[in-house]
């Protein structure tokens, strides 16, 4: 059974940093692209980043501030978030991204990130 | 900037049919964008419904179907049930690792 467990969220001041983790199990982690998707309070879902076979990709809203990485030996995906802003406040979900046709087939439960002074 | 458009809300009667659409501000949606659809209830993670335009994910009831209608992707709920009251999001894959979510449609069943 595929499982994704998100962790690492919390309260951080504007300008601060936070690192999220997503522990994966039930599939060959190294063979799949993995993504982060977020949802601000009362808002819709927003794609944030993908670590794919060909590289890493970011939404314009986080480019230059967020870095996605993975440790295939530990089946874990990370999101390093720097220079955090109030508008980064959201629940962050990791998602397994299937190969072509490029959709998100499994989701973590989400971890809350709050940026506030 | 690429914007994926969805209707903000829809209301449907139990047993009725509703068609949600997913458009693109820069042109037409085709199968080349690999449209996918997700259902989300408050406080929960999204659930994958449809991928590759019209393929139902495992365990998804056949009252959910997907297609291309005109220049948009569509999610059709036929015989809506009270449990279908949720937010629905489409996603288009733009290539080069980039996916874009639509703004979501809130479906009310009453």
mmCIF file of C-alpha atoms in Angstrom:
data_model
loop_
_atom_site.group_PDB
_atom_site.id
_atom_site.type_symbol
_atom_site.label_atom_id
_atom_site.label_comp_id
_atom_site.label_asym_id
_atom_site.label_seq_id
_atom_site.Cartn_x
_atom_site.Cartn_y
_atom_site.Cartn_z
ATOM 1 C CA UNK A 1 0.000 0.000 0.000
ATOM 2 C CA UNK A 2 1.357 3.410 -0.983
ATOM 3 C CA UNK A 3 1.761 5.788 1.948
ATOM 4 C CA UNK A 4 3.047 9.353 2.054
ATOM 5 C CA UNK A 5 3.547 10.990 5.445
ATOM 6 C CA UNK A 6 4.183 14.730 5.527
ATOM 7 C CA UNK A 7 5.926 16.404 8.447
ATOM 8 C CA UNK A 8 7.993 19.427 9.462
ATOM 9 C CA UNK A 9 5.394 22.169 9.418
ATOM 10 C CA UNK A 10 5.078 24.797 12.106
ATOM 11 C CA UNK A 11 5.021 28.473 12.977
ATOM 12 C CA UNK A 12 7.850 30.592 11.594
ATOM 13 C CA UNK A 13 8.493 34.320 11.419
ATOM 14 C CA UNK A 14 8.563 36.189 8.109
ATOM 15 C CA UNK A 15 11.998 35.842 6.549
ATOM 16 C CA UNK A 16 12.601 32.568 8.336
ATOM 17 C CA UNK A 17 13.194 29.042 7.062
ATOM 18 C CA UNK A 18 11.572 25.649 7.419
ATOM 19 C CA UNK A 19 12.214 22.199 5.967
ATOM 20 C CA UNK A 20 9.353 19.859 5.183
ATOM 21 C CA UNK A 21 9.701 16.096 4.802
ATOM 22 C CA UNK A 22 7.599 13.451 3.081
ATOM 23 C CA UNK A 23 8.285 9.828 4.012
ATOM 24 C CA UNK A 24 7.203 7.420 1.291
ATOM 25 C CA UNK A 25 6.522 3.688 1.363
ATOM 26 C CA UNK A 26 4.796 1.010 -0.684
ATOM 27 C CA UNK A 27 6.418 1.768 -4.042
ATOM 28 C CA UNK A 28 9.848 2.109 -5.648
ATOM 29 C CA UNK A 29 10.461 5.695 -4.557
ATOM 30 C CA UNK A 30 13.486 6.328 -6.778
ATOM 31 C CA UNK A 31 11.499 5.513 -9.924
ATOM 32 C CA UNK A 32 8.910 8.264 -9.602
ATOM 33 C CA UNK A 33 8.727 12.021 -9.708
ATOM 34 C CA UNK A 34 7.484 13.591 -6.505
ATOM 35 C CA UNK A 35 5.769 16.930 -6.025
ATOM 36 C CA UNK A 36 4.692 19.462 -3.443
ATOM 37 C CA UNK A 37 1.256 21.102 -3.620
ATOM 38 C CA UNK A 38 -0.037 23.699 -1.167
ATOM 39 C CA UNK A 39 -3.360 25.172 -0.117
ATOM 40 C CA UNK A 40 -3.621 28.549 1.564
ATOM 41 C CA UNK A 41 -6.465 29.030 4.069
ATOM 42 C CA UNK A 42 -9.797 29.132 2.240
ATOM 43 C CA UNK A 43 -8.074 28.968 -1.155
ATOM 44 C CA UNK A 44 -7.520 26.401 -3.875
ATOM 45 C CA UNK A 45 -4.689 23.993 -4.518
ATOM 46 C CA UNK A 46 -1.441 25.340 -5.976
ATOM 47 C CA UNK A 47 1.359 23.287 -7.485
ATOM 48 C CA UNK A 48 4.662 24.280 -5.845
ATOM 49 C CA UNK A 49 7.445 22.030 -7.070
ATOM 50 C CA UNK A 50 8.335 18.707 -8.673
ATOM 51 C CA UNK A 51 11.489 16.632 -8.437
ATOM 52 C CA UNK A 52 11.405 14.683 -11.660
ATOM 53 C CA UNK A 53 13.692 12.344 -13.533
ATOM 54 C CA UNK A 54 14.937 15.231 -15.669
ATOM 55 C CA UNK A 55 15.370 17.822 -12.973
ATOM 56 C CA UNK A 56 13.608 20.086 -10.504
ATOM 57 C CA UNK A 57 10.803 22.474 -11.298
ATOM 58 C CA UNK A 58 9.184 25.320 -9.381
ATOM 59 C CA UNK A 59 6.196 27.619 -9.503
ATOM 60 C CA UNK A 60 7.151 31.238 -10.116
ATOM 61 C CA UNK A 61 5.802 32.159 -6.671
ATOM 62 C CA UNK A 62 8.533 30.127 -4.913
ATOM 63 C CA UNK A 63 11.377 30.092 -7.420
ATOM 64 C CA UNK A 64 14.641 31.186 -5.832
ATOM 65 C CA UNK A 65 13.318 30.706 -2.277
ATOM 66 C CA UNK A 66 12.301 27.028 -2.130
ATOM 67 C CA UNK A 67 14.461 24.016 -2.948
ATOM 68 C CA UNK A 68 13.141 20.493 -3.459
ATOM 69 C CA UNK A 69 15.412 17.518 -2.832
ATOM 70 C CA UNK A 70 15.137 13.808 -2.166
ATOM 71 C CA UNK A 71 17.039 11.015 -0.427
ATOM 72 C CA UNK A 72 16.271 7.849 -2.351
ATOM 73 C CA UNK A 73 18.102 5.730 0.241
ATOM 74 C CA UNK A 74 15.590 6.899 2.859
ATOM 75 C CA UNK A 75 12.564 7.162 0.548
ATOM 76 C CA UNK A 76 12.103 10.765 1.606
ATOM 77 C CA UNK A 77 11.256 13.974 -0.236
ATOM 78 C CA UNK A 78 12.166 17.357 1.198
ATOM 79 C CA UNK A 79 11.172 20.984 0.663
ATOM 80 C CA UNK A 80 13.562 23.585 2.008
ATOM 81 C CA UNK A 81 11.678 26.859 2.328
ATOM 82 C CA UNK A 82 13.674 30.050 2.830
ATOM 83 C CA UNK A 83 12.765 33.741 3.026
ATOM 84 C CA UNK A 84 9.252 32.769 4.018
ATOM 85 C CA UNK A 85 6.431 35.257 3.539
ATOM 86 C CA UNK A 86 2.956 35.530 5.026
ATOM 87 C CA UNK A 87 1.533 34.377 1.693
ATOM 88 C CA UNK A 88 3.394 31.072 2.048
ATOM 89 C CA UNK A 89 1.043 30.169 4.890
ATOM 90 C CA UNK A 90 -0.687 26.994 3.748
ATOM 91 C CA UNK A 91 -1.117 23.284 4.187
ATOM 92 C CA UNK A 92 1.618 21.577 2.185
ATOM 93 C CA UNK A 93 0.905 18.194 0.609
ATOM 94 C CA UNK A 94 3.426 15.911 -1.005
ATOM 95 C CA UNK A 95 2.182 13.877 -3.933
ATOM 96 C CA UNK A 96 3.509 11.030 -6.024
ATOM 97 C CA UNK A 97 3.441 11.995 -9.654
ATOM 98 C CA UNK A 98 2.811 9.210 -12.107
ATOM 99 C CA UNK A 99 4.883 9.062 -15.286
ATOM 100 C CA UNK A 100 3.103 10.074 -18.488
ATOM 101 C CA UNK A 101 0.188 10.982 -18.231
ATOM 102 C CA UNK A 102 1.716 13.139 -15.510
ATOM 103 C CA UNK A 103 -0.913 13.160 -12.799
ATOM 104 C CA UNK A 104 -0.801 12.991 -9.012
ATOM 105 C CA UNK A 105 -1.960 9.541 -7.969
ATOM 106 C CA UNK A 106 -1.210 9.486 -4.226
ATOM 107 C CA UNK A 107 -1.198 12.245 -1.634
ATOM 108 C CA UNK A 108 0.178 12.839 1.831
ATOM 109 C CA UNK A 109 -2.064 14.070 4.616
ATOM 110 C CA UNK A 110 -0.513 17.531 4.587
ATOM 111 C CA UNK A 111 1.487 19.599 7.071
ATOM 112 C CA UNK A 112 0.553 23.134 8.190
ATOM 113 C CA UNK A 113 3.001 25.973 7.667
ATOM 114 C CA UNK A 114 2.170 29.314 9.277
ATOM 115 C CA UNK A 115 4.305 32.385 8.601
ATOM 116 C CA UNK A 116 3.544 35.079 11.139
ATOM 117 C CA UNK A 117 5.249 37.386 13.583
ATOM 118 C CA UNK B 1 1.017 33.667 -17.345
ATOM 119 C CA UNK B 2 -0.989 30.501 -17.806
ATOM 120 C CA UNK B 3 -4.333 30.496 -16.005
ATOM 121 C CA UNK B 4 -6.567 27.442 -15.758
ATOM 122 C CA UNK B 5 -10.208 28.411 -15.373
ATOM 123 C CA UNK B 6 -13.023 26.613 -13.589
ATOM 124 C CA UNK B 7 -16.524 27.631 -12.587
ATOM 125 C CA UNK B 8 -16.494 28.846 -8.946
ATOM 126 C CA UNK B 9 -19.572 26.882 -7.959
ATOM 127 C CA UNK B 10 -22.354 24.614 -9.138
ATOM 128 C CA UNK B 11 -25.495 23.291 -7.530
ATOM 129 C CA UNK B 12 -27.084 19.992 -8.517
ATOM 130 C CA UNK B 13 -30.057 18.013 -7.257
ATOM 131 C CA UNK B 14 -29.565 14.481 -5.980
ATOM 132 C CA UNK B 15 -29.711 12.175 -8.980
ATOM 133 C CA UNK B 16 -28.988 15.003 -11.358
ATOM 134 C CA UNK B 17 -26.111 15.570 -13.769
ATOM 135 C CA UNK B 18 -23.531 18.322 -13.585
ATOM 136 C CA UNK B 19 -20.713 19.168 -15.996
ATOM 137 C CA UNK B 20 -17.669 20.991 -14.658
ATOM 138 C CA UNK B 21 -15.245 22.505 -17.134
ATOM 139 C CA UNK B 22 -11.535 23.323 -17.202
ATOM 140 C CA UNK B 23 -10.308 25.954 -19.624
ATOM 141 C CA UNK B 24 -7.082 27.697 -20.531
ATOM 142 C CA UNK B 25 -6.693 31.461 -20.851
ATOM 143 C CA UNK B 26 -4.156 31.028 -23.648
ATOM 144 C CA UNK B 27 -6.135 28.688 -25.876
ATOM 145 C CA UNK B 28 -7.842 25.318 -26.093
ATOM 146 C CA UNK B 29 -7.429 22.375 -23.766
ATOM 147 C CA UNK B 30 -6.561 19.163 -25.571
ATOM 148 C CA UNK B 31 -5.554 15.683 -24.510
ATOM 149 C CA UNK B 32 -1.941 16.831 -24.890
ATOM 150 C CA UNK B 33 -2.335 18.639 -21.576
ATOM 151 C CA UNK B 34 -3.236 15.319 -19.851
ATOM 152 C CA UNK B 35 -6.150 16.822 -17.887
ATOM 153 C CA UNK B 36 -6.710 15.288 -14.458
ATOM 154 C CA UNK B 37 -9.402 15.877 -11.832
ATOM 155 C CA UNK B 38 -9.310 15.760 -8.027
ATOM 156 C CA UNK B 39 -11.994 15.810 -5.355
ATOM 157 C CA UNK B 40 -11.400 17.439 -1.978
ATOM 158 C CA UNK B 41 -13.552 17.761 1.109
ATOM 159 C CA UNK B 42 -12.668 20.269 3.846
ATOM 160 C CA UNK B 43 -9.689 19.278 5.964
ATOM 161 C CA UNK B 44 -8.802 16.318 3.777
ATOM 162 C CA UNK B 45 -6.131 15.581 1.214
ATOM 163 C CA UNK B 46 -7.249 15.575 -2.410
ATOM 164 C CA UNK B 47 -8.489 12.351 -3.968
ATOM 165 C CA UNK B 48 -7.611 11.506 -7.559
ATOM 166 C CA UNK B 49 -10.701 10.957 -9.725
ATOM 167 C CA UNK B 50 -9.741 11.138 -13.396
ATOM 168 C CA UNK B 51 -6.452 11.218 -15.289
ATOM 169 C CA UNK B 52 -5.417 11.420 -18.905
ATOM 170 C CA UNK B 53 -8.697 13.188 -19.766
ATOM 171 C CA UNK B 54 -11.058 10.263 -19.185
ATOM 172 C CA UNK B 55 -9.465 7.418 -17.218
ATOM 173 C CA UNK B 56 -11.007 6.795 -13.812
ATOM 174 C CA UNK B 57 -8.628 6.212 -10.945
ATOM 175 C CA UNK B 58 -8.938 2.945 -9.045
ATOM 176 C CA UNK B 59 -12.086 2.748 -6.929
ATOM 177 C CA UNK B 60 -13.768 5.801 -8.453
ATOM 178 C CA UNK B 61 -17.475 5.208 -9.191
ATOM 179 C CA UNK B 62 -18.501 5.199 -12.821
ATOM 180 C CA UNK B 63 -20.859 8.136 -12.272
ATOM 181 C CA UNK B 64 -17.692 10.246 -12.658
ATOM 182 C CA UNK B 65 -16.459 10.623 -16.213
ATOM 183 C CA UNK B 66 -14.100 12.911 -18.091
ATOM 184 C CA UNK B 67 -13.906 14.219 -21.617
ATOM 185 C CA UNK B 68 -12.976 17.120 -23.856
ATOM 186 C CA UNK B 69 -16.000 19.303 -24.621
ATOM 187 C CA UNK B 70 -15.293 21.932 -27.209
ATOM 188 C CA UNK B 71 -12.112 23.683 -26.145
ATOM 189 C CA UNK B 72 -12.222 22.593 -22.506
ATOM 190 C CA UNK B 73 -11.728 19.510 -20.388
ATOM 191 C CA UNK B 74 -14.843 18.391 -18.559
ATOM 192 C CA UNK B 75 -15.770 16.345 -15.502
ATOM 193 C CA UNK B 76 -19.303 14.975 -15.629
ATOM 194 C CA UNK B 77 -21.086 13.661 -12.563
ATOM 195 C CA UNK B 78 -24.105 11.598 -13.606
ATOM 196 C CA UNK B 79 -26.582 10.711 -10.888
ATOM 197 C CA UNK B 80 -25.048 12.971 -8.244
ATOM 198 C CA UNK B 81 -25.140 11.788 -4.667
ATOM 199 C CA UNK B 82 -25.040 13.788 -1.441
ATOM 200 C CA UNK B 83 -21.534 12.409 -0.808
ATOM 201 C CA UNK B 84 -20.356 14.130 -4.011
ATOM 202 C CA UNK B 85 -20.646 17.535 -2.343
ATOM 203 C CA UNK B 86 -16.992 18.645 -2.494
ATOM 204 C CA UNK B 87 -14.502 20.910 -4.173
ATOM 205 C CA UNK B 88 -13.254 19.709 -7.544
ATOM 206 C CA UNK B 89 -9.944 20.724 -9.112
ATOM 207 C CA UNK B 90 -8.573 20.159 -12.568
ATOM 208 C CA UNK B 91 -4.870 20.075 -13.366
ATOM 209 C CA UNK B 92 -3.205 20.598 -16.720
ATOM 210 C CA UNK B 93 0.332 19.464 -17.434
ATOM 211 C CA UNK B 94 2.153 22.188 -19.379
ATOM 212 C CA UNK B 95 5.321 20.200 -20.010
ATOM 213 C CA UNK B 96 8.818 20.769 -18.654
ATOM 214 C CA UNK B 97 7.725 19.458 -15.274
ATOM 215 C CA UNK B 98 5.110 22.164 -14.726
ATOM 216 C CA UNK B 99 1.556 21.478 -13.635
ATOM 217 C CA UNK B 100 -1.138 24.102 -13.101
ATOM 218 C CA UNK B 101 -4.252 23.767 -10.965
ATOM 219 C CA UNK B 102 -7.523 25.420 -11.774
ATOM 220 C CA UNK B 103 -9.158 27.537 -9.114
ATOM 221 C CA UNK B 104 -11.574 24.780 -8.161
ATOM 222 C CA UNK B 105 -15.349 24.343 -8.335
ATOM 223 C CA UNK B 106 -17.469 23.973 -5.233
ATOM 224 C CA UNK B 107 -20.292 21.515 -5.912
ATOM 225 C CA UNK B 108 -23.370 21.574 -3.719
ATOM 226 C CA UNK B 109 -25.851 18.699 -3.863
ATOM 227 C CA UNK B 110 -29.311 19.680 -2.649
#
